JSON list of C-alpha atoms in Angstrom, two decimals:
[
{"chain": "A", "resi": 25, "resn": "UNK", "atom": "CA", "xyz": [101.04, 52.08, 90.04]},
{"chain": "A", "resi": 26, "resn": "UNK", "atom": "CA", "xyz": [104.53, 53.02, 91.21]},
{"chain": "A", "resi": 27, "resn": "UNK", "atom": "CA", "xyz": [105.76, 52.22, 94.69]},
{"chain": "A", "resi": 28, "resn": "UNK", "atom": "CA", "xyz": [108.15, 54.29, 96.76]},
{"chain": "A", "resi": 29, "resn": "UNK", "atom": "CA", "xyz": [109.79, 53.90, 100.16]},
{"chain": "A", "resi": 30, "resn": "UNK", "atom": "CA", "xyz": [109.85, 56.66, 102.75]},
{"chain": "A", "resi": 31, "resn": "UNK", "atom": "CA", "xyz": [111.84, 55.93, 105.90]},
{"chain": "A", "resi": 32, "resn": "UNK", "atom": "CA", "xyz": [111.46, 52.21, 105.21]},
{"chain": "A", "resi": 33, "resn": "UNK", "atom": "CA", "xyz": [107.69, 52.38, 104.66]},
{"chain": "A", "resi": 34, "resn": "UNK", "atom": "CA", "xyz": [106.15, 51.39, 101.32]},
{"chain": "A", "resi": 35, "resn": "UNK", "atom": "CA", "xyz": [103.67, 53.74, 99.63]},
{"chain": "A", "resi": 36, "resn": "UNK", "atom": "CA", "xyz": [101.97, 53.64, 96.24]},
{"chain": "A", "resi": 37, "resn": "UNK", "atom": "CA", "xyz": [101.71, 56.83, 94.21]},
{"chain": "A", "resi": 38, "resn": "UNK", "atom": "CA", "xyz": [98.10, 57.33, 93.15]},
{"chain": "A", "resi": 39, "resn": "UNK", "atom": "CA", "xyz": [96.13, 59.96, 91.27]},
{"chain": "A", "resi": 40, "resn": "UNK", "atom": "CA", "xyz": [97.43, 63.54, 91.55]},
{"chain": "A", "resi": 41, "resn": "UNK", "atom": "CA", "xyz": [100.51, 62.25, 93.32]},
{"chain": "A", "resi": 42, "resn": "UNK", "atom": "CA", "xyz": [98.68, 61.17, 96.47]},
{"chain": "A", "resi": 43, "resn": "UNK", "atom": "CA", "xyz": [100.68, 58.64, 98.49]},
{"chain": "A", "resi": 44, "resn": "UNK", "atom": "CA", "xyz": [98.76, 55.57, 99.63]},
{"chain": "A", "resi": 45, "resn": "UNK", "atom": "CA", "xyz": [100.36, 53.41, 102.33]},
{"chain": "A", "resi": 46, "resn": "UNK", "atom": "CA", "xyz": [100.66, 49.75, 101.43]},
{"chain": "A", "resi": 47, "resn": "UNK", "atom": "CA", "xyz": [98.49, 47.32, 103.36]},
{"chain": "A", "resi": 48, "resn": "UNK", "atom": "CA", "xyz": [101.56, 45.38, 104.46]},
{"chain": "A", "resi": 49, "resn": "UNK", "atom": "CA", "xyz": [103.20, 48.59, 105.70]},
{"chain": "A", "resi": 50, "resn": "UNK", "atom": "CA", "xyz": [100.16, 49.43, 107.82]},
{"chain": "A", "resi": 51, "resn": "UNK", "atom": "CA", "xyz": [99.96, 45.94, 109.31]},
{"chain": "A", "resi": 52, "resn": "UNK", "atom": "CA", "xyz": [103.65, 45.76, 110.09]},
{"chain": "A", "resi": 53, "resn": "UNK", "atom": "CA", "xyz": [103.67, 49.17, 111.80]},
{"chain": "A", "resi": 54, "resn": "UNK", "atom": "CA", "xyz": [100.61, 48.44, 113.91]},
{"chain": "A", "resi": 55, "resn": "UNK", "atom": "CA", "xyz": [101.38, 44.97, 115.22]},
{"chain": "A", "resi": 56, "resn": "UNK", "atom": "CA", "xyz": [100.06, 44.41, 118.71]},
{"chain": "A", "resi": 57, "resn": "UNK", "atom": "CA", "xyz": [102.49, 44.33, 121.65]},
{"chain": "A", "resi": 58, "resn": "UNK", "atom": "CA", "xyz": [101.54, 40.67, 122.14]},
{"chain": "A", "resi": 59, "resn": "UNK", "atom": "CA", "xyz": [102.56, 39.84, 118.58]},
{"chain": "A", "resi": 60, "resn": "UNK", "atom": "CA", "xyz": [105.85, 41.68, 118.92]},
{"chain": "A", "resi": 61, "resn": "UNK", "atom": "CA", "xyz": [106.61, 39.92, 122.20]},
{"chain": "A", "resi": 62, "resn": "UNK", "atom": "CA", "xyz": [105.78, 36.51, 120.70]},
{"chain": "A", "resi": 63, "resn": "UNK", "atom": "CA", "xyz": [108.04, 37.23, 117.71]},
{"chain": "A", "resi": 64, "resn": "UNK", "atom": "CA", "xyz": [110.84, 38.34, 120.03]},
{"chain": "A", "resi": 65, "resn": "UNK", "atom": "CA", "xyz": [110.50, 35.19, 122.14]},
{"chain": "A", "resi": 66, "resn": "UNK", "atom": "CA", "xyz": [110.61, 33.01, 119.03]},
{"chain": "A", "resi": 67, "resn": "UNK", "atom": "CA", "xyz": [113.73, 34.72, 117.71]},
{"chain": "A", "resi": 68, "resn": "UNK", "atom": "CA", "xyz": [115.41, 34.35, 121.08]},
{"chain": "A", "resi": 69, "resn": "UNK", "atom": "CA", "xyz": [114.43, 30.69, 121.24]},
{"chain": "A", "resi": 70, "resn": "UNK", "atom": "CA", "xyz": [115.78, 29.67, 117.84]},
{"chain": "A", "resi": 71, "resn": "UNK", "atom": "CA", "xyz": [118.57, 32.25, 117.66]},
{"chain": "A", "resi": 72, "resn": "UNK", "atom": "CA", "xyz": [119.01, 35.20, 115.32]},
{"chain": "A", "resi": 73, "resn": "UNK", "atom": "CA", "xyz": [120.83, 33.29, 112.61]},
{"chain": "A", "resi": 74, "resn": "UNK", "atom": "CA", "xyz": [118.24, 30.50, 112.47]},
{"chain": "A", "resi": 75, "resn": "UNK", "atom": "CA", "xyz": [115.36, 32.98, 112.64]},
{"chain": "A", "resi": 76, "resn": "UNK", "atom": "CA", "xyz": [116.79, 34.92, 109.72]},
{"chain": "A", "resi": 77, "resn": "UNK", "atom": "CA", "xyz": [117.33, 31.70, 107.76]},
{"chain": "A", "resi": 78, "resn": "UNK", "atom": "CA", "xyz": [113.73, 30.57, 108.34]},
{"chain": "A", "resi": 79, "resn": "UNK", "atom": "CA", "xyz": [112.36, 33.98, 107.36]},
{"chain": "A", "resi": 80, "resn": "UNK", "atom": "CA", "xyz": [114.48, 34.12, 104.21]},
{"chain": "A", "resi": 81, "resn": "UNK", "atom": "CA", "xyz": [113.41, 30.61, 103.17]},
{"chain": "A", "resi": 82, "resn": "UNK", "atom": "CA", "xyz": [109.77, 31.52, 103.76]},
{"chain": "A", "resi": 83, "resn": "UNK", "atom": "CA", "xyz": [110.08, 34.60, 101.54]},
{"chain": "A", "resi": 84, "resn": "UNK", "atom": "CA", "xyz": [111.81, 32.67, 98.76]},
{"chain": "A", "resi": 85, "resn": "UNK", "atom": "CA", "xyz": [109.24, 29.89, 98.99]},
{"chain": "A", "resi": 86, "resn": "UNK", "atom": "CA", "xyz": [106.35, 32.35, 98.86]},
{"chain": "A", "resi": 87, "resn": "UNK", "atom": "CA", "xyz": [107.80, 34.32, 95.96]},
{"chain": "A", "resi": 88, "resn": "UNK", "atom": "CA", "xyz": [108.44, 31.14, 93.98]},
{"chain": "A", "resi": 89, "resn": "UNK", "atom": "CA", "xyz": [104.90, 29.87, 94.54]},
{"chain": "A", "resi": 90, "resn": "UNK", "atom": "CA", "xyz": [103.36, 33.21, 93.56]},
{"chain": "A", "resi": 91, "resn": "UNK", "atom": "CA", "xyz": [105.39, 33.21, 90.35]},
{"chain": "A", "resi": 92, "resn": "UNK", "atom": "CA", "xyz": [104.31, 29.68, 89.45]},
{"chain": "A", "resi": 93, "resn": "UNK", "atom": "CA", "xyz": [100.64, 30.41, 90.17]},
{"chain": "A", "resi": 94, "resn": "UNK", "atom": "CA", "xyz": [100.71, 33.61, 88.12]},
{"chain": "A", "resi": 95, "resn": "UNK", "atom": "CA", "xyz": [102.28, 31.90, 85.12]},
{"chain": "A", "resi": 96, "resn": "UNK", "atom": "CA", "xyz": [99.84, 28.99, 85.37]},
{"chain": "A", "resi": 97, "resn": "UNK", "atom": "CA", "xyz": [96.81, 31.30, 85.45]},
{"chain": "A", "resi": 98, "resn": "UNK", "atom": "CA", "xyz": [98.20, 33.23, 82.50]},
{"chain": "A", "resi": 99, "resn": "UNK", "atom": "CA", "xyz": [98.06, 30.04, 80.45]},
{"chain": "A", "resi": 100, "resn": "UNK", "atom": "CA", "xyz": [101.63, 28.82, 80.70]},
{"chain": "A", "resi": 101, "resn": "UNK", "atom": "CA", "xyz": [102.87, 25.46, 81.99]},
{"chain": "A", "resi": 102, "resn": "UNK", "atom": "CA", "xyz": [105.37, 26.42, 84.69]},
{"chain": "A", "resi": 103, "resn": "UNK", "atom": "CA", "xyz": [107.53, 23.92, 86.53]},
{"chain": "A", "resi": 104, "resn": "UNK", "atom": "CA", "xyz": [109.30, 24.42, 89.86]},
{"chain": "A", "resi": 105, "resn": "UNK", "atom": "CA", "xyz": [113.03, 24.97, 89.38]},
{"chain": "A", "resi": 106, "resn": "UNK", "atom": "CA", "xyz": [114.00, 23.11, 92.54]},
{"chain": "A", "resi": 107, "resn": "UNK", "atom": "CA", "xyz": [112.79, 20.29, 94.74]},
{"chain": "A", "resi": 108, "resn": "UNK", "atom": "CA", "xyz": [112.07, 22.58, 97.69]},
{"chain": "A", "resi": 109, "resn": "UNK", "atom": "CA", "xyz": [109.11, 24.32, 96.04]},
{"chain": "A", "resi": 110, "resn": "UNK", "atom": "CA", "xyz": [107.72, 21.21, 94.29]},
{"chain": "A", "resi": 111, "resn": "UNK", "atom": "CA", "xyz": [105.69, 19.97, 97.31]},
{"chain": "A", "resi": 112, "resn": "UNK", "atom": "CA", "xyz": [104.06, 23.39, 97.73]},
{"chain": "A", "resi": 113, "resn": "UNK", "atom": "CA", "xyz": [103.26, 23.59, 94.03]},
{"chain": "A", "resi": 114, "resn": "UNK", "atom": "CA", "xyz": [101.69, 20.12, 94.20]},
{"chain": "A", "resi": 115, "resn": "UNK", "atom": "CA", "xyz": [99.73, 21.23, 97.26]},
{"chain": "A", "resi": 116, "resn": "UNK", "atom": "CA", "xyz": [97.78, 23.96, 95.44]},
{"chain": "A", "resi": 117, "resn": "UNK", "atom": "CA", "xyz": [96.89, 21.92, 92.34]},
{"chain": "A", "resi": 118, "resn": "UNK", "atom": "CA", "xyz": [93.39, 20.95, 93.58]},
{"chain": "A", "resi": 119, "resn": "UNK", "atom": "CA", "xyz": [92.62, 24.62, 94.24]},
{"chain": "A", "resi": 120, "resn": "UNK", "atom": "CA", "xyz": [93.91, 25.80, 90.87]},
{"chain": "A", "resi": 121, "resn": "UNK", "atom": "CA", "xyz": [91.66, 23.30, 89.11]},
{"chain": "A", "resi": 122, "resn": "UNK", "atom": "CA", "xyz": [88.63, 25.01, 90.63]},
{"chain": "A", "resi": 123, "resn": "UNK", "atom": "CA", "xyz": [89.61, 28.54, 89.60]},
{"chain": "A", "resi": 124, "resn": "UNK", "atom": "CA", "xyz": [88.00, 30.09, 86.51]},
{"chain": "A", "resi": 125, "resn": "UNK", "atom": "CA", "xyz": [87.38, 33.51, 84.97]},
{"chain": "A", "resi": 126, "resn": "UNK", "atom": "CA", "xyz": [90.47, 35.23, 86.30]},
{"chain": "A", "resi": 127, "resn": "UNK", "atom": "CA", "xyz": [89.90, 38.97, 86.68]},
{"chain": "A", "resi": 128, "resn": "UNK", "atom": "CA", "xyz": [93.12, 40.29, 88.22]},
{"chain": "A", "resi": 129, "resn": "UNK", "atom": "CA", "xyz": [96.51, 38.74, 89.00]},
{"chain": "A", "resi": 130, "resn": "UNK", "atom": "CA", "xyz": [98.98, 40.52, 91.27]},
{"chain": "A", "resi": 131, "resn": "UNK", "atom": "CA", "xyz": [97.70, 44.04, 90.60]},
{"chain": "A", "resi": 132, "resn": "UNK", "atom": "CA", "xyz": [97.68, 47.04, 92.91]},
{"chain": "A", "resi": 133, "resn": "UNK", "atom": "CA", "xyz": [94.21, 48.10, 94.03]},
{"chain": "A", "resi": 134, "resn": "UNK", "atom": "CA", "xyz": [94.03, 51.70, 95.33]},
{"chain": "A", "resi": 135, "resn": "UNK", "atom": "CA", "xyz": [91.43, 52.85, 97.83]},
{"chain": "A", "resi": 136, "resn": "UNK", "atom": "CA", "xyz": [90.95, 56.63, 97.71]},
{"chain": "A", "resi": 137, "resn": "UNK", "atom": "CA", "xyz": [88.17, 56.61, 100.29]},
{"chain": "A", "resi": 138, "resn": "UNK", "atom": "CA", "xyz": [90.02, 55.10, 103.25]},
{"chain": "A", "resi": 139, "resn": "UNK", "atom": "CA", "xyz": [93.37, 56.06, 101.62]},
{"chain": "A", "resi": 140, "resn": "UNK", "atom": "CA", "xyz": [95.58, 53.01, 101.20]},
{"chain": "A", "resi": 141, "resn": "UNK", "atom": "CA", "xyz": [96.52, 50.50, 98.49]},
{"chain": "A", "resi": 142, "resn": "UNK", "atom": "CA", "xyz": [97.52, 46.87, 98.25]},
{"chain": "A", "resi": 143, "resn": "UNK", "atom": "CA", "xyz": [98.83, 44.36, 95.75]},
{"chain": "A", "resi": 144, "resn": "UNK", "atom": "CA", "xyz": [96.15, 41.70, 95.35]},
{"chain": "A", "resi": 145, "resn": "UNK", "atom": "CA", "xyz": [97.31, 38.14, 94.65]},
{"chain": "A", "resi": 146, "resn": "UNK", "atom": "CA", "xyz": [94.25, 37.10, 92.70]},
{"chain": "A", "resi": 147, "resn": "UNK", "atom": "CA", "xyz": [90.66, 37.96, 91.92]},
{"chain": "A", "resi": 148, "resn": "UNK", "atom": "CA", "xyz": [88.88, 35.07, 90.22]},
{"chain": "A", "resi": 149, "resn": "UNK", "atom": "CA", "xyz": [85.97, 32.68, 90.43]},
{"chain": "A", "resi": 150, "resn": "UNK", "atom": "CA", "xyz": [86.46, 29.77, 92.81]},
{"chain": "A", "resi": 151, "resn": "UNK", "atom": "CA", "xyz": [83.79, 27.07, 92.60]},
{"chain": "A", "resi": 152, "resn": "UNK", "atom": "CA", "xyz": [81.75, 29.48, 90.49]},
{"chain": "A", "resi": 153, "resn": "UNK", "atom": "CA", "xyz": [81.82, 32.39, 92.98]},
{"chain": "A", "resi": 154, "resn": "UNK", "atom": "CA", "xyz": [83.94, 35.53, 92.72]},
{"chain": "A", "resi": 155, "resn": "UNK", "atom": "CA", "xyz": [86.65, 35.57, 95.43]},
{"chain": "A", "resi": 156, "resn": "UNK", "atom": "CA", "xyz": [89.58, 37.66, 96.48]},
{"chain": "A", "resi": 157, "resn": "UNK", "atom": "CA", "xyz": [92.31, 35.03, 96.90]},
{"chain": "A", "resi": 158, "resn": "UNK", "atom": "CA", "xyz": [95.56, 35.15, 98.83]},
{"chain": "A", "resi": 159, "resn": "UNK", "atom": "CA", "xyz": [98.30, 32.52, 98.64]},
{"chain": "A", "resi": 160, "resn": "UNK", "atom": "CA", "xyz": [100.68, 31.71, 101.45]},
{"chain": "A", "resi": 161, "resn": "UNK", "atom": "CA", "xyz": [102.89, 28.82, 102.54]},
{"chain": "A", "resi": 162, "resn": "UNK", "atom": "CA", "xyz": [103.54, 27.06, 105.82]},
{"chain": "A", "resi": 163, "resn": "UNK", "atom": "CA", "xyz": [105.49, 24.06, 107.02]},
{"chain": "A", "resi": 164, "resn": "UNK", "atom": "CA", "xyz": [102.61, 22.84, 109.20]},
{"chain": "A", "resi": 165, "resn": "UNK", "atom": "CA", "xyz": [98.80, 23.22, 108.92]},
{"chain": "A", "resi": 166, "resn": "UNK", "atom": "CA", "xyz": [97.24, 26.17, 110.69]},
{"chain": "A", "resi": 167, "resn": "UNK", "atom": "CA", "xyz": [95.20, 24.96, 113.65]},
{"chain": "A", "resi": 168, "resn": "UNK", "atom": "CA", "xyz": [92.63, 27.75, 113.34]},
{"chain": "A", "resi": 169, "resn": "UNK", "atom": "CA", "xyz": [92.02, 31.16, 111.80]},
{"chain": "A", "resi": 170, "resn": "UNK", "atom": "CA", "xyz": [93.91, 32.90, 114.60]},
{"chain": "A", "resi": 171, "resn": "UNK", "atom": "CA", "xyz": [97.07, 31.18, 113.38]},
{"chain": "A", "resi": 172, "resn": "UNK", "atom": "CA", "xyz": [96.76, 33.17, 110.16]},
{"chain": "A", "resi": 173, "resn": "UNK", "atom": "CA", "xyz": [97.68, 36.25, 112.20]},
{"chain": "A", "resi": 174, "resn": "UNK", "atom": "CA", "xyz": [97.13, 39.38, 110.04]},
{"chain": "A", "resi": 175, "resn": "UNK", "atom": "CA", "xyz": [96.34, 37.53, 106.81]},
{"chain": "A", "resi": 176, "resn": "UNK", "atom": "CA", "xyz": [92.53, 37.87, 107.26]},
{"chain": "A", "resi": 177, "resn": "UNK", "atom": "CA", "xyz": [92.91, 41.64, 107.74]},
{"chain": "A", "resi": 178, "resn": "UNK", "atom": "CA", "xyz": [95.05, 41.76, 104.62]},
{"chain": "A", "resi": 179, "resn": "UNK", "atom": "CA", "xyz": [92.38, 39.85, 102.69]},
{"chain": "A", "resi": 180, "resn": "UNK", "atom": "CA", "xyz": [89.64, 42.20, 103.91]},
{"chain": "A", "resi": 181, "resn": "UNK", "atom": "CA", "xyz": [91.73, 45.27, 103.07]},
{"chain": "A", "resi": 182, "resn": "UNK", "atom": "CA", "xyz": [92.29, 44.05, 99.52]},
{"chain": "A", "resi": 183, "resn": "UNK", "atom": "CA", "xyz": [88.63, 43.15, 99.08]},
{"chain": "A", "resi": 184, "resn": "UNK", "atom": "CA", "xyz": [87.59, 46.57, 100.36]},
{"chain": "A", "resi": 185, "resn": "UNK", "atom": "CA", "xyz": [89.95, 48.31, 97.96]},
{"chain": "A", "resi": 186, "resn": "UNK", "atom": "CA", "xyz": [88.65, 46.24, 95.04]},
{"chain": "A", "resi": 187, "resn": "UNK", "atom": "CA", "xyz": [85.06, 47.03, 95.98]},
{"chain": "A", "resi": 188, "resn": "UNK", "atom": "CA", "xyz": [85.82, 50.75, 96.21]},
{"chain": "A", "resi": 189, "resn": "UNK", "atom": "CA", "xyz": [87.78, 50.99, 93.00]},
{"chain": "A", "resi": 190, "resn": "UNK", "atom": "CA", "xyz": [86.85, 48.19, 90.63]},
{"chain": "A", "resi": 191, "resn": "UNK", "atom": "CA", "xyz": [83.48, 46.62, 91.41]},
{"chain": "A", "resi": 192, "resn": "UNK", "atom": "CA", "xyz": [81.27, 48.75, 89.17]},
{"chain": "A", "resi": 193, "resn": "UNK", "atom": "CA", "xyz": [83.80, 49.06, 86.37]},
{"chain": "A", "resi": 194, "resn": "UNK", "atom": "CA", "xyz": [84.83, 45.41, 86.22]},
{"chain": "A", "resi": 195, "resn": "UNK", "atom": "CA", "xyz": [82.57, 43.15, 88.19]},
{"chain": "A", "resi": 196, "resn": "UNK", "atom": "CA", "xyz": [79.14, 44.85, 88.32]},
{"chain": "A", "resi": 197, "resn": "UNK", "atom": "CA", "xyz": [78.64, 43.76, 91.93]},
{"chain": "A", "resi": 198, "resn": "UNK", "atom": "CA", "xyz": [80.37, 43.70, 95.30]},
{"chain": "A", "resi": 199, "resn": "UNK", "atom": "CA", "xyz": [82.92, 41.03, 96.12]},
{"chain": "A", "resi": 200, "resn": "UNK", "atom": "CA", "xyz": [81.55, 39.17, 99.12]},
{"chain": "A", "resi": 201, "resn": "UNK", "atom": "CA", "xyz": [83.86, 36.17, 99.38]},
{"chain": "A", "resi": 202, "resn": "UNK", "atom": "CA", "xyz": [87.52, 35.63, 100.13]},
{"chain": "A", "resi": 203, "resn": "UNK", "atom": "CA", "xyz": [89.94, 32.74, 100.28]},
{"chain": "A", "resi": 204, "resn": "UNK", "atom": "CA", "xyz": [93.27, 32.23, 102.00]},
{"chain": "A", "resi": 205, "resn": "UNK", "atom": "CA", "xyz": [95.09, 29.24, 100.55]},
{"chain": "A", "resi": 206, "resn": "UNK", "atom": "CA", "xyz": [97.90, 27.81, 102.68]},
{"chain": "A", "resi": 207, "resn": "UNK", "atom": "CA", "xyz": [100.24, 25.63, 100.61]},
{"chain": "A", "resi": 208, "resn": "UNK", "atom": "CA", "xyz": [101.74, 22.79, 102.65]},
{"chain": "A", "resi": 209, "resn": "UNK", "atom": "CA", "xyz": [104.45, 20.23, 101.90]},
{"chain": "A", "resi": 210, "resn": "UNK", "atom": "CA", "xyz": [103.24, 16.72, 101.05]},
{"chain": "A", "resi": 211, "resn": "UNK", "atom": "CA", "xyz": [99.52, 17.41, 101.49]},
{"chain": "A", "resi": 212, "resn": "UNK", "atom": "CA", "xyz": [96.69, 19.35, 99.89]},
{"chain": "A", "resi": 213, "resn": "UNK", "atom": "CA", "xyz": [96.56, 23.05, 100.59]},
{"chain": "A", "resi": 214, "resn": "UNK", "atom": "CA", "xyz": [94.56, 24.22, 103.57]},
{"chain": "A", "resi": 215, "resn": "UNK", "atom": "CA", "xyz": [91.69, 26.50, 102.61]},
{"chain": "A", "resi": 216, "resn": "UNK", "atom": "CA", "xyz": [90.17, 29.20, 104.80]},
{"chain": "A", "resi": 217, "resn": "UNK", "atom": "CA", "xyz": [86.94, 30.60, 103.34]},
{"chain": "A", "resi": 218, "resn": "UNK", "atom": "CA", "xyz": [85.51, 33.97, 104.28]},
{"chain": "A", "resi": 219, "resn": "UNK", "atom": "CA", "xyz": [81.89, 34.92, 103.64]},
{"chain": "A", "resi": 220, "resn": "UNK", "atom": "CA", "xyz": [80.52, 38.46, 103.67]},
{"chain": "A", "resi": 221, "resn": "UNK", "atom": "CA", "xyz": [79.90, 38.53, 107.42]},
{"chain": "A", "resi": 222, "resn": "UNK", "atom": "CA", "xyz": [83.43, 37.34, 108.16]},
{"chain": "A", "resi": 223, "resn": "UNK", "atom": "CA", "xyz": [84.96, 39.83, 105.73]},
{"chain": "A", "resi": 224, "resn": "UNK", "atom": "CA", "xyz": [82.97, 42.72, 107.21]},
{"chain": "A", "resi": 225, "resn": "UNK", "atom": "CA", "xyz": [84.20, 41.81, 110.67]},
{"chain": "A", "resi": 226, "resn": "UNK", "atom": "CA", "xyz": [87.81, 41.73, 109.44]},
{"chain": "A", "resi": 227, "resn": "UNK", "atom": "CA", "xyz": [87.21, 44.97, 107.55]},
{"chain": "A", "resi": 228, "resn": "UNK", "atom": "CA", "xyz": [86.33, 46.80, 110.76]},
{"chain": "A", "resi": 229, "resn": "UNK", "atom": "CA", "xyz": [89.44, 45.40, 112.42]},
{"chain": "A", "resi": 230, "resn": "UNK", "atom": "CA", "xyz": [91.48, 46.57, 109.44]},
{"chain": "A", "resi": 231, "resn": "UNK", "atom": "CA", "xyz": [90.03, 50.09, 109.65]},
{"chain": "A", "resi": 232, "resn": "UNK", "atom": "CA", "xyz": [91.04, 50.25, 113.31]},
{"chain": "A", "resi": 233, "resn": "UNK", "atom": "CA", "xyz": [94.62, 49.37, 112.37]},
{"chain": "A", "resi": 234, "resn": "UNK", "atom": "CA", "xyz": [94.58, 51.89, 109.52]},
{"chain": "A", "resi": 235, "resn": "UNK", "atom": "CA", "xyz": [93.36, 54.62, 111.86]},
{"chain": "A", "resi": 236, "resn": "UNK", "atom": "CA", "xyz": [96.11, 53.72, 114.32]},
{"chain": "A", "resi": 237, "resn": "UNK", "atom": "CA", "xyz": [98.68, 53.92, 111.55]},
{"chain": "A", "resi": 238, "resn": "UNK", "atom": "CA", "xyz": [97.63, 57.41, 110.48]},
{"chain": "A", "resi": 239, "resn": "UNK", "atom": "CA", "xyz": [97.55, 58.59, 114.06]},
{"chain": "A", "resi": 240, "resn": "UNK", "atom": "CA", "xyz": [100.91, 57.28, 115.26]},
{"chain": "A", "resi": 241, "resn": "UNK", "atom": "CA", "xyz": [103.02, 55.72, 112.52]},
{"chain": "A", "resi": 242, "resn": "UNK", "atom": "CA", "xyz": [102.50, 57.54, 109.23]},
{"chain": "A", "resi": 243, "resn": "UNK", "atom": "CA", "xyz": [105.51, 59.55, 108.08]},
{"chain": "A", "resi": 244, "resn": "UNK", "atom": "CA", "xyz": [104.63, 63.23, 108.01]},
{"chain": "A", "resi": 245, "resn": "UNK", "atom": "CA", "xyz": [106.13, 63.53, 104.54]},
{"chain": "A", "resi": 246, "resn": "UNK", "atom": "CA", "xyz": [103.60, 61.04, 103.21]},
{"chain": "A", "resi": 247, "resn": "UNK", "atom": "CA", "xyz": [100.55, 62.14, 105.17]}
]
């Protein structure tokens, strides 16, 4: 599915040319005032140059880890190309050993009911149960689920899209479990598990954000 950018917002082109806003676009546009204020305070505290450096390193680290995980799950034997990513790659090894029956890796899942799309990191069996799985990195462990910020909404949005579009065709049943894996340096990855009740709760929060996006932030050319 092709992606396109309209006024800086990412959309996926679906059936009959319909434009589906990306999950990440929706979440970025609809951040709460509190989140924006906290981000502004952090940037002011560390300085623009340092903030940009940290953000760039985080993106590179995340992209490198995603590439390694994808190659590993496709049956290759990837190795980190620098010492900076090695600790994060080591961190997710215990999780990777418990993943079987991979269904999808980094594929776009469209949702024509609620009208959005998102690129799913992974759909596979973890400990024998089908999960939507998202990978992320951090320098320090997350103290609680709130410290994942919008990641749980992203997970729920992807799971909802997969259930709308793929469940009958590919999986024969609804996906009721999700996993956010936080790779950490010099320790095992932190795992946040989401059961059906938790995903449903995040799903409703996601729908509120999606509604807000269409009401206030969606470009008229893509509506």
